[in-house]
Amino acid sequence: MEKKIEEISIQEAYAKDATKADLDIFGREVNPDTRRGFLKKSALLAMVSVVGSNIPFADKMPGGLIPSALADSTEPFRVKGKDGLVYLNDRPINAETPPHLFDEDFTLGKHFFIRNNGQPPKESTTNKNIDEWTFTIYADEGTTTKHKKITLSIGDLKKKYKKHTYGLVVECGGNSRKEFNPPAKGNQWANGAIGCGKWGGVRLRDVLEDMGLTQKAIYVGYKGADTHLSGDTHKGTVSRGVPMYKALEPEAILAWEMNGEPIPYQNGAPLRLVIGGWPASVSGKWLKKLYIRDTIHDGKKMMGQSYRVPKNPVAPGTKVPDEDMKVIESMPVKSIVAFPKTGENREAGKPFEVRGKAWAGDLYVADMEVSIDFGATWQKADLQRAENRLSWHKWSAYVTLPITGYYEIWARAVDSNGKGQPMVLPGWNPRGYLNNSCHRIAIQAI
Ligand SMILES: Nc1nc2c(c(=O)[nH]1)N[C@H]1C(S)=C(S)[C@@H](COP(=O)(O)O)O[C@H]1N2
Ligand SMILES: [Mo]
């Protein structure tokens, strides 16, 4: 007899299990330190209904993994308010945007990727009266002259400071990690751990300068309202930061809006720091604390191997000691083909449009090219100016596939310093960061 399986979202699965201890489907305790463990029973049930049949070897499934049938489909393993994302992990939630959803001028909230390091705050605390959401700025001794500590609400920000809106690229430092060989631990992102929203809020600079910054203030760190997966509030999730010069740039903002709407819950509602061009881990979600530091911020995931790359190139597979690693700053130049969708057909001999987006960390994109012959020859694409610094550029080109057969369309951007995207993985590093190799799509000419 066919048993009806309940379809539930990840959110509901969490809510259901929230009161229980963290147990996997076999009733064993999930190891909070590895942030893995097996999928919880309720989550796995939700999947069985999608895969369409029983999962005989469910007990062999490595912790945190979801069936690949699901990794390619998106229903109904879905997070409220999101649509079309590819899920990598449910605990914490990590989901990426497939390339064809980058065809919008700015990434829609429902398509914006999710990279959580822990459990977001309760949704009801993030969407009530957002003007009442508060955050506190703490200053290290001697870094400010006017205030040592101040608490502000979103309402205060709106009243006191001028609102600014910028298109800002938020890209996970580990985007495109999937191509690393030997593989790097961490979310196996294809190319969709990036988004460019139009972020609205106030300048971080305006708020910080009101504290009376001194020369001693050299770094700014953040902390969000999310909690460690174990529920232990002392453990924290991620607390990163940027040097003061980056925090003071005009485009660094405290945002409560994305694309003219409140920020989606999973993307840091109601208030997040948005610092474009650097690894997205510096853009703190669910913002609760800012720290003005007299030293390089030493919060969680600032030290050791996280968001760091070797100071000098290393052979693939090398173990690199912490002291030989440096913090990632500006992200490298990169581009994506958003249209057509990979796997589509086009008529041989007939020109058709190819288009996408390109971005270059702190720089501009200066040049854009596409290839239909695996990089042997390149043709210039039409590149538009970005709406503002740190936003992405739109590009398009007309290509013609001469005869019937299988083709790949490759895209390559060059930044304003003349540095272009490599065709293959640029440099192996232990945690799999900064892969900006060319994006490729497959098209059949018929
Ligand atoms: N408070 C908080 N901020 C955070 C994170 C987090 O887990 N908690 N993840 C960081 C990382 S690693 C990335 S890539 C981006 C992801 O932003 P998004 O989920 O809005 O796409 O948020 C960053 N800010
Ligand atoms: Mo990230």
GROMACS .gro file of C-alpha atoms and ligand atoms in nm:
model
  471
    1MET     CA    1   0.000   0.000   0.000
    2GLU     CA    2   0.126   0.340  -0.088
    3LYS     CA    3   0.192   0.554   0.216
    4LYS     CA    4   0.121   0.921   0.178
    5ILE     CA    5   0.431   1.115   0.252
    6GLU     CA    6   0.402   1.455   0.400
    7GLU     CA    7   0.557   1.731   0.194
    8ILE     CA    8   0.731   1.981   0.410
    9SER     CA    9   0.972   2.261   0.356
   10ILE     CA   10   1.308   2.279   0.529
   11GLN     CA   11   1.171   2.557   0.744
   12GLU     CA   12   0.889   2.338   0.863
   13ALA     CA   13   1.127   2.051   0.916
   14TYR     CA   14   1.338   2.273   1.139
   15ALA     CA   15   1.035   2.398   1.328
   16LYS     CA   16   0.919   2.042   1.387
   17ASP     CA   17   1.254   1.936   1.520
   18ALA     CA   18   1.332   2.251   1.709
   19THR     CA   19   1.205   2.115   2.036
   20LYS     CA   20   1.385   1.783   2.005
   21ALA     CA   21   1.753   1.718   2.047
   22ASP     CA   22   1.947   1.714   1.721
   23LEU     CA   23   1.907   1.353   1.621
   24ASP     CA   24   1.962   1.203   1.280
   25ILE     CA   25   1.719   0.966   1.112
   26PHE     CA   26   1.863   0.679   1.313
   27GLY     CA   27   1.818   0.856   1.642
   28ARG     CA   28   2.188   0.928   1.685
   29GLU     CA   29   2.302   1.262   1.804
   30VAL     CA   30   2.424   1.500   1.535
   31ASN     CA   31   2.776   1.623   1.590
   32PRO     CA   32   2.747   2.002   1.623
   33ASP     CA   33   3.120   2.054   1.582
   34THR     CA   34   3.143   1.917   1.232
   35ARG     CA   35   2.813   2.090   1.145
   36ARG     CA   36   2.723   1.778   0.957
   37GLY     CA   37   2.552   1.471   1.087
   38PHE     CA   38   2.290   1.290   0.891
   39LEU     CA   39   1.983   1.452   0.757
   40LYS     CA   40   1.706   1.464   1.002
   41LYS     CA   41   1.418   1.228   0.956
   42SER     CA   42   1.166   1.493   0.863
   43ALA     CA   43   1.396   1.642   0.600
   44LEU     CA   44   1.462   1.301   0.448
   45LEU     CA   45   1.091   1.229   0.432
   46ALA     CA   46   1.043   1.548   0.239
   47MET     CA   47   1.297   1.419  -0.010
   48VAL     CA   48   1.151   1.075  -0.058
   49SER     CA   49   0.842   1.244  -0.191
   50VAL     CA   50   1.052   1.420  -0.451
   51VAL     CA   51   1.282   1.143  -0.557
   52GLY     CA   52   0.960   0.955  -0.616
   53SER     CA   53   1.062   0.634  -0.448
   54ASN     CA   54   1.221   0.485  -0.145
   55ILE     CA   55   1.592   0.552  -0.086
   56PRO     CA   56   1.727   0.200  -0.017
   57PHE     CA   57   2.074   0.314   0.081
   58ALA     CA   58   1.964   0.618   0.278
   59ASP     CA   59   2.186   0.503   0.563
   60LYS     CA   60   2.491   0.521   0.337
   61MET     CA   61   2.427   0.883   0.249
   62PRO     CA   62   2.715   1.100   0.375
   63GLY     CA   63   2.616   1.356   0.634
   64GLY     CA   64   2.467   1.678   0.508
   65LEU     CA   65   2.429   1.551   0.153
   66ILE     CA   66   2.103   1.552  -0.033
   67PRO     CA   67   2.024   1.311  -0.317
   68SER     CA   68   2.165   1.431  -0.647
   69ALA     CA   69   1.822   1.394  -0.807
   70LEU     CA   70   1.729   1.673  -0.574
   71ALA     CA   71   2.040   1.875  -0.623
   72ASP     CA   72   1.926   1.917  -0.983
   73SER     CA   73   1.559   1.962  -0.911
   74THR     CA   74   1.430   2.220  -0.674
   75GLU     CA   75   1.088   2.097  -0.574
   76PRO     CA   76   0.961   2.080  -0.306
   77PHE     CA   77   1.279   2.088  -0.106
   78ARG     CA   78   1.239   2.453  -0.086
   79VAL     CA   79   1.283   2.743   0.148
   80LYS     CA   80   0.997   2.983   0.197
   81GLY     CA   81   1.026   3.287  -0.027
   82LYS     CA   82   1.282   3.121  -0.257
   83ASP     CA   83   1.229   2.981  -0.601
   84GLY     CA   84   1.444   2.790  -0.849
   85LEU     CA   85   1.751   2.752  -0.627
   86VAL     CA   86   1.971   2.444  -0.622
   87TYR     CA   87   2.010   2.311  -0.268
   88LEU     CA   88   2.349   2.191  -0.151
   89ASN     CA   89   2.275   2.143   0.212
   90ASP     CA   90   1.988   2.179   0.453
   91ARG     CA   91   2.180   2.220   0.773
   92PRO     CA   92   2.280   2.494   0.761
   93ILE     CA   93   2.088   2.597   0.453
   94ASN     CA   94   2.308   2.651   0.149
   95ALA     CA   95   2.149   2.703  -0.189
   96GLU     CA   96   2.276   2.850  -0.513
   97THR     CA   97   2.129   3.029  -0.813
   98PRO     CA   98   2.141   2.844  -1.146
   99PRO     CA   99   2.303   3.046  -1.429
  100HIS     CA  100   1.983   3.119  -1.624
  101LEU     CA  101   1.838   3.307  -1.326
  102PHE     CA  102   2.111   3.570  -1.363
  103ASP     CA  103   1.931   3.711  -1.667
  104GLU     CA  104   1.750   3.976  -1.458
  105ASP     CA  105   1.914   4.321  -1.437
  106PHE     CA  106   1.954   4.263  -1.062
  107THR     CA  107   1.914   3.933  -0.880
  108LEU     CA  108   1.561   3.895  -0.749
  109GLY     CA  109   1.513   3.824  -0.379
  110LYS     CA  110   1.355   3.487  -0.450
  111HIS     CA  111   1.656   3.388  -0.661
  112PHE     CA  112   1.929   3.522  -0.433
  113PHE     CA  113   2.159   3.245  -0.307
  114ILE     CA  114   2.172   3.146   0.059
  115ARG     CA  115   2.488   3.079   0.253
  116ASN     CA  116   2.418   3.025   0.620
  117ASN     CA  117   2.685   2.928   0.870
  118GLY     CA  118   2.432   2.852   1.141
  119GLN     CA  119   2.070   2.886   1.234
  120PRO     CA  120   1.909   3.220   1.141
  121PRO     CA  121   1.725   3.410   1.414
  122LYS     CA  122   1.354   3.330   1.449
  123GLU     CA  123   1.174   3.478   1.151
  124SER     CA  124   0.916   3.651   1.372
  125THR     CA  125   1.197   3.862   1.526
  126THR     CA  126   1.308   3.984   1.183
  127ASN     CA  127   0.987   4.097   1.018
  128LYS     CA  128   0.765   4.257   1.284
  129ASN     CA  129   0.826   4.629   1.294
  130ILE     CA  130   1.164   4.650   1.133
  131ASP     CA  131   1.220   5.009   1.248
  132GLU     CA  132   1.251   4.869   1.600
  133TRP     CA  133   1.537   4.631   1.515
  134THR     CA  134   1.846   4.753   1.702
  135PHE     CA  135   2.217   4.696   1.673
  136THR     CA  136   2.506   4.812   1.889
  137ILE     CA  137   2.842   4.954   1.790
  138TYR     CA  138   3.130   4.886   2.029
  139ALA     CA  139   3.456   5.077   2.001
  140ASP     CA  140   3.795   4.950   2.116
  141GLU     CA  141   3.970   5.184   2.362
  142GLY     CA  142   4.093   5.502   2.192
  143THR     CA  143   3.937   5.432   1.853
  144THR     CA  144   3.661   5.695   1.894
  145THR     CA  145   3.626   6.032   2.061
  146LYS     CA  146   3.249   6.081   2.085
  147HIS     CA  147   3.097   5.743   2.173
  148LYS     CA  148   3.247   5.426   2.312
  149LYS     CA  149   2.927   5.237   2.251
  150ILE     CA  150   2.601   5.325   2.087
  151THR     CA  151   2.276   5.141   2.013
  152LEU     CA  152   2.075   5.241   1.709
  153SER     CA  153   1.752   5.118   1.557
  154ILE     CA  154   1.669   5.098   1.188
  155GLY     CA  155   1.424   5.380   1.266
  156ASP     CA  156   1.718   5.591   1.394
  157LEU     CA  157   1.918   5.519   1.080
  158LYS     CA  158   1.627   5.631   0.862
  159LYS     CA  159   1.583   5.951   1.066
  160LYS     CA  160   1.947   6.051   1.103
  161TYR     CA  161   2.113   5.962   0.775
  162LYS     CA  162   2.064   5.998   0.404
  163LYS     CA  163   1.949   5.689   0.222
  164HIS     CA  164   2.162   5.550  -0.062
  165THR     CA  165   2.099   5.267  -0.304
  166TYR     CA  166   2.370   5.075  -0.486
  167GLY     CA  167   2.391   4.766  -0.700
  168LEU     CA  168   2.644   4.555  -0.509
  169VAL     CA  169   2.789   4.216  -0.593
  170VAL     CA  170   2.783   3.970  -0.307
  171GLU     CA  171   2.985   3.660  -0.399
  172CYS     CA  172   3.086   3.380  -0.165
  173GLY     CA  173   3.465   3.338  -0.150
  174GLY     CA  174   3.409   2.968  -0.219
  175ASN     CA  175   3.192   3.016  -0.529
  176SER     CA  176   3.288   2.761  -0.801
  177ARG     CA  177   3.467   2.543  -0.543
  178LYS     CA  178   3.320   2.237  -0.715
  179GLU     CA  179   3.601   2.237  -0.973
  180PHE     CA  180   3.884   2.200  -0.724
  181ASN     CA  181   4.098   1.891  -0.757
  182PRO     CA  182   4.191   1.749  -0.515
  183PRO     CA  183   3.851   1.864  -0.386
  184ALA     CA  184   3.838   2.129  -0.119
  185LYS     CA  185   3.617   2.082   0.184
  186GLY     CA  186   3.313   2.306   0.207
  187ASN     CA  187   3.002   2.367   0.003
  188GLN     CA  188   3.053   2.234  -0.346
  189TRP     CA  189   2.927   2.546  -0.520
  190ALA     CA  190   2.900   2.541  -0.897
  191ASN     CA  191   2.883   2.906  -1.010
  192GLY     CA  192   2.577   3.039  -0.832
  193ALA     CA  193   2.698   3.155  -0.492
  194ILE     CA  194   2.680   3.513  -0.616
  195GLY     CA  195   2.412   3.775  -0.658
  196CYS     CA  196   2.388   4.143  -0.737
  197GLY     CA  197   2.100   4.314  -0.560
  198LYS     CA  198   2.014   4.681  -0.541
  199TRP     CA  199   2.083   4.738  -0.177
  200GLY     CA  200   1.922   5.033   0.000
  201GLY     CA  201   2.021   5.177   0.335
  202VAL     CA  202   2.263   5.424   0.489
  203ARG     CA  203   2.635   5.457   0.448
  204LEU     CA  204   2.836   5.272   0.711
  205ARG     CA  205   3.073   5.570   0.684
  206ASP     CA  206   2.809   5.820   0.800
  207VAL     CA  207   2.733   5.610   1.107
  208LEU     CA  208   3.096   5.535   1.195
  209GLU     CA  209   3.212   5.893   1.150
  210ASP     CA  210   2.948   6.005   1.400
  211MET     CA  211   3.132   5.799   1.661
  212GLY     CA  212   3.434   6.031   1.621
  213LEU     CA  213   3.686   5.789   1.466
  214THR     CA  214   4.054   5.830   1.552
  215GLN     CA  215   4.368   5.705   1.377
  216LYS     CA  216   4.360   5.402   1.605
  217ALA     CA  217   4.045   5.271   1.438
  218ILE     CA  218   4.179   5.035   1.173
  219TYR     CA  219   3.919   4.762   1.126
  220VAL     CA  220   3.543   4.703   1.150
  221GLY     CA  221   3.390   4.365   1.246
  222TYR     CA  222   3.031   4.245   1.268
  223LYS     CA  223   2.815   3.991   1.446
  224GLY     CA  224   2.469   3.872   1.345
  225ALA     CA  225   2.170   3.740   1.536
  226ASP     CA  226   2.210   3.389   1.396
  227THR     CA  227   2.319   3.110   1.631
  228HIS     CA  228   2.545   2.809   1.617
  229LEU     CA  229   2.368   2.496   1.490
  230SER     CA  230   2.411   2.332   1.828
  231GLY     CA  231   2.195   2.607   1.979
  232ASP     CA  232   2.491   2.713   2.196
  233THR     CA  233   2.470   3.092   2.189
  234HIS     CA  234   2.831   3.132   2.305
  235LYS     CA  235   2.970   2.958   2.000
  236GLY     CA  236   2.862   3.202   1.729
  237THR     CA  237   2.861   3.146   1.355
  238VAL     CA  238   3.077   3.389   1.166
  239SER     CA  239   3.214   3.729   1.265
  240ARG     CA  240   3.430   3.883   0.998
  241GLY     CA  241   3.528   4.233   0.902
  242VAL     CA  242   3.714   4.471   0.673
  243PRO     CA  243   3.991   4.730   0.710
  244MET     CA  244   3.865   5.081   0.781
  245TYR     CA  245   3.938   5.210   0.429
  246LYS     CA  246   3.698   4.953   0.287
  247ALA     CA  247   3.433   5.019   0.554
  248LEU     CA  248   3.452   5.391   0.476
  249GLU     CA  249   3.399   5.365   0.102
  250PRO     CA  250   3.074   5.531  -0.010
  251GLU     CA  251   2.918   5.205  -0.131
  252ALA     CA  252   2.958   5.020   0.200
  253ILE     CA  253   2.611   5.026   0.349
  254LEU     CA  254   2.387   4.918   0.632
  255ALA     CA  255   2.096   4.793   0.425
  256TRP     CA  256   1.736   4.719   0.509
  257GLU     CA  257   1.622   4.698   0.149
  258MET     CA  258   1.702   4.488  -0.155
  259ASN     CA  259   1.548   4.578  -0.492
  260GLY     CA  260   1.309   4.820  -0.320
  261GLU     CA  261   1.173   4.555  -0.084
  262PRO     CA  262   1.264   4.441   0.266
  263ILE     CA  263   1.566   4.208   0.259
  264PRO     CA  264   1.456   3.842   0.233
  265TYR     CA  265   1.469   3.660   0.567
  266GLN     CA  266   1.743   3.414   0.463
  267ASN     CA  267   1.954   3.698   0.323
  268GLY     CA  268   1.980   3.881   0.652
  269ALA     CA  269   1.653   4.062   0.727
  270PRO     CA  270   1.591   4.314   0.853
  271LEU     CA  271   1.939   4.469   0.853
  272ARG     CA  272   2.263   4.360   0.693
  273LEU     CA  273   2.598   4.498   0.615
  274VAL     CA  274   2.666   4.502   0.241
  275ILE     CA  275   3.025   4.548   0.135
  276GLY     CA  276   3.057   4.483  -0.236
  277GLY     CA  277   3.350   4.327  -0.420
  278TRP     CA  278   3.500   4.135  -0.128
  279PRO     CA  279   3.406   3.780  -0.023
  280ALA     CA  280   3.040   3.786   0.079
  281SER     CA  281   3.138   3.664   0.424
  282VAL     CA  282   3.221   4.027   0.511
  283SER     CA  283   2.858   4.126   0.449
  284GLY     CA  284   2.707   4.037   0.786
  285LYS     CA  285   2.345   3.926   0.787
  286TRP     CA  286   2.085   3.985   1.064
  287LEU     CA  287   2.318   4.257   1.193
  288LYS     CA  288   2.331   4.293   1.572
  289LYS     CA  289   2.682   4.418   1.652
  290LEU     CA  290   2.957   4.620   1.491
  291TYR     CA  291   3.302   4.650   1.640
  292ILE     CA  292   3.541   4.935   1.575
  293ARG     CA  293   3.875   4.769   1.623
  294ASP     CA  294   4.230   4.887   1.698
  295THR     CA  295   4.359   4.561   1.550
  296ILE     CA  296   4.265   4.325   1.267
  297HIS     CA  297   3.927   4.185   1.372
  298ASP     CA  298   3.976   3.840   1.524
  299GLY     CA  299   3.618   3.713   1.513
  300LYS     CA  300   3.511   3.367   1.403
  301LYS     CA  301   3.638   3.270   1.056
  302MET     CA  302   3.885   3.561   1.036
  303MET     CA  303   4.185   3.358   1.147
  304GLY     CA  304   4.331   3.019   1.057
  305GLN     CA  305   4.234   2.884   0.716
  306SER     CA  306   3.888   3.040   0.667
  307TYR     CA  307   3.860   3.295   0.387
  308ARG     CA  308   4.235   3.284   0.349
  309VAL     CA  309   4.458   3.175   0.064
  310PRO     CA  310   4.830   3.089   0.052
  311LYS     CA  311   5.060   3.391   0.034
  312ASN     CA  312   5.256   3.209  -0.238
  313PRO     CA  313   5.123   2.961  -0.496
  314VAL     CA  314   5.122   2.598  -0.378
  315ALA     CA  315   5.096   2.260  -0.551
  316PRO     CA  316   4.747   2.104  -0.541
  317GLY     CA  317   4.692   1.911  -0.220
  318THR     CA  318   4.955   2.098  -0.016
  319LYS     CA  319   4.890   2.155   0.354
  320VAL     CA  320   4.962   2.520   0.419
  321PRO     CA  321   5.036   2.639   0.774
  322ASP     CA  322   4.818   2.925   0.903
  323GLU     CA  323   5.108   3.171   0.910
  324ASP     CA  324   5.158   3.125   0.535
  325MET     CA  325   4.798   3.222   0.458
  326LYS     CA  326   4.657   3.571   0.394
  327VAL     CA  327   4.304   3.712   0.420
  328ILE     CA  328   4.111   3.736   0.091
  329GLU     CA  329   4.036   4.096  -0.003
  330SER     CA  330   3.898   4.198  -0.346
  331MET     CA  331   3.738   3.912  -0.541
  332PRO     CA  332   3.880   3.837  -0.889
  333VAL     CA  333   3.720   3.925  -1.225
  334LYS     CA  334   3.446   3.683  -1.329
  335SER     CA  335   3.147   3.645  -1.559
  336ILE     CA  336   2.849   3.424  -1.620
  337VAL     CA  337   2.644   3.327  -1.925
  338ALA     CA  338   2.280   3.372  -1.824
  339PHE     CA  339   2.120   3.319  -2.165
  340PRO     CA  340   2.069   3.080  -2.337
  341LYS     CA  341   2.022   2.815  -2.074
  342THR     CA  342   2.280   2.541  -2.108
  343GLY     CA  343   2.153   2.241  -2.306
  344GLU     CA  344   1.936   2.440  -2.544
  345ASN     CA  345   1.940   2.406  -2.923
  346ARG     CA  346   1.997   2.675  -3.183
  347GLU     CA  347   1.980   2.669  -3.558
  348ALA     CA  348   2.314   2.625  -3.736
  349GLY     CA  349   2.425   2.922  -3.945
  350LYS     CA  350   2.183   3.162  -3.779
  351PRO     CA  351   2.303   3.431  -3.537
  352PHE     CA  352   2.154   3.427  -3.188
  353GLU     CA  353   2.202   3.632  -2.878
  354VAL     CA  354   2.416   3.529  -2.583
  355ARG     CA  355   2.414   3.745  -2.273
  356GLY     CA  356   2.519   3.753  -1.913
  357LYS     CA  357   2.685   3.948  -1.635
  358ALA     CA  358   3.043   4.028  -1.538
  359TRP     CA  359   3.203   4.176  -1.227
  360ALA     CA  360   3.555   4.241  -1.100
  361GLY     CA  361   3.575   4.281  -0.721
  362ASP     CA  362   3.693   4.636  -0.640
  363LEU     CA  363   3.764   4.704  -1.008
  364TYR     CA  364   3.558   4.754  -1.321
  365VAL     CA  365   3.521   4.509  -1.605
  366ALA     CA  366   3.705   4.658  -1.902
  367ASP     CA  367   3.654   4.394  -2.167
  368MET     CA  368   3.429   4.099  -2.240
  369GLU     CA  369   3.473   3.821  -2.495
  370VAL     CA  370   3.299   3.499  -2.594
  371SER     CA  371   3.425   3.188  -2.771
  372ILE     CA  372   3.238   2.911  -2.953
  373ASP     CA  373   3.547   2.699  -3.022
  374PHE     CA  374   3.672   2.606  -2.674
  375GLY     CA  375   3.877   2.921  -2.639
  376ALA     CA  376   4.074   2.895  -2.968
  377THR     CA  377   3.930   3.226  -3.091
  378TRP     CA  378   3.739   3.499  -2.915
  379GLN     CA  379   3.489   3.758  -3.027
  380LYS     CA  380   3.423   4.084  -2.848
  381ALA     CA  381   3.096   4.115  -2.662
  382ASP     CA  382   2.905   4.436  -2.608
  383LEU     CA  383   2.984   4.541  -2.252
  384GLN     CA  384   2.771   4.791  -2.061
  385ARG     CA  385   2.887   5.020  -1.787
  386ALA     CA  386   2.797   4.911  -1.436
  387GLU     CA  387   2.530   5.127  -1.270
  388ASN     CA  388   2.777   5.215  -1.000
  389ARG     CA  389   3.114   5.102  -0.870
  390LEU     CA  390   3.098   4.745  -0.726
  391SER     CA  391   2.785   4.659  -0.924
  392TRP     CA  392   2.792   4.405  -1.207
  393HIS     CA  393   2.801   4.480  -1.581
  394LYS     CA  394   2.557   4.348  -1.838
  395TRP     CA  395   2.704   4.209  -2.161
  396SER     CA  396   2.571   4.052  -2.478
  397ALA     CA  397   2.698   3.916  -2.809
  398TYR     CA  398   2.560   3.762  -3.127
  399VAL     CA  399   2.720   3.432  -3.218
  400THR     CA  400   2.669   3.193  -3.509
  401LEU     CA  401   2.737   2.820  -3.488
  402PRO     CA  402   2.860   2.734  -3.839
  403ILE     CA  403   2.743   2.373  -3.882
  404THR     CA  404   2.535   2.126  -3.682
  405GLY     CA  405   2.695   1.969  -3.376
  406TYR     CA  406   2.789   2.021  -3.013
  407TYR     CA  407   2.932   2.355  -2.907
  408GLU     CA  408   3.027   2.527  -2.589
  409ILE     CA  409   2.997   2.896  -2.538
  410TRP     CA  410   3.268   3.029  -2.313
  411ALA     CA  411   3.275   3.376  -2.162
  412ARG     CA  412   3.578   3.571  -2.045
  413ALA     CA  413   3.595   3.906  -1.870
  414VAL     CA  414   3.902   4.128  -1.826
  415ASP     CA  415   3.928   4.375  -1.537
  416SER     CA  416   4.036   4.739  -1.550
  417ASN     CA  417   4.391   4.635  -1.459
  418GLY     CA  418   4.410   4.413  -1.765
  419LYS     CA  419   4.378   4.087  -1.575
  420GLY     CA  420   4.149   3.832  -1.742
  421GLN     CA  421   3.969   3.518  -1.634
  422PRO     CA  422   4.173   3.200  -1.676
  423MET     CA  423   4.028   2.910  -1.875
  424VAL     CA  424   4.107   2.658  -1.603
  425LEU     CA  425   4.124   2.668  -1.224
  426PRO     CA  426   4.356   2.960  -1.145
  427GLY     CA  427   4.537   2.833  -0.839
  428TRP     CA  428   4.466   2.549  -0.606
  429ASN     CA  429   4.428   2.650  -0.241
  430PRO     CA  430   4.334   2.440   0.062
  431ARG     CA  431   3.980   2.571   0.113
  432GLY     CA  432   3.884   2.614  -0.249
  433TYR     CA  433   3.846   2.990  -0.280
  434LEU     CA  434   3.864   3.233  -0.571
  435ASN     CA  435   3.798   3.007  -0.868
  436ASN     CA  436   3.720   3.255  -1.143
  437SER     CA  437   3.777   3.029  -1.444
  438CYS     CA  438   3.557   3.085  -1.750
  439HIS     CA  439   3.192   2.989  -1.732
  440ARG     CA  440   3.081   2.755  -2.013
  441ILE     CA  441   2.744   2.649  -2.143
  442ALA     CA  442   2.663   2.368  -2.389
  443ILE     CA  443   2.456   2.441  -2.701
  444GLN     CA  444   2.362   2.200  -2.979
  445ALA     CA  445   2.338   2.341  -3.330
  446ILE     CA  446   2.062   2.164  -3.527
  447LIG     N1  447   2.531   3.670   1.032
  447LIG     C1  448   2.578   3.603   0.925
  447LIG     N2  449   2.625   3.674   0.820
  447LIG     C2  450   2.671   3.609   0.711
  447LIG     C3  451   2.675   3.468   0.706
  447LIG     C4  452   2.625   3.396   0.817
  447LIG     O1  453   2.622   3.273   0.819
  447LIG     N3  454   2.578   3.468   0.925
  447LIG     N4  455   2.731   3.405   0.596
  447LIG     C5  456   2.827   3.484   0.520
  447LIG     C6  457   2.868   3.419   0.396
  447LIG     S1  458   2.992   3.305   0.408
  447LIG     C7  459   2.815   3.454   0.275
  447LIG     S2  460   2.872   3.386   0.132
  447LIG     C8  461   2.707   3.554   0.266
  447LIG     C9  462   2.587   3.494   0.198
  447LIG     O2  463   2.487   3.587   0.182
  447LIG     P1  464   2.343   3.542   0.134
  447LIG     O3  465   2.301   3.423   0.217
  447LIG     O4  466   2.254   3.658   0.151
  447LIG     O5  467   2.355   3.503  -0.009
  447LIG     O6  468   2.665   3.604   0.391
  447LIG    C10  469   2.768   3.621   0.487
  447LIG     N5  470   2.716   3.683   0.606
  448MO      MO  471   3.064   3.259   0.191
   0.00000   0.00000   0.00000
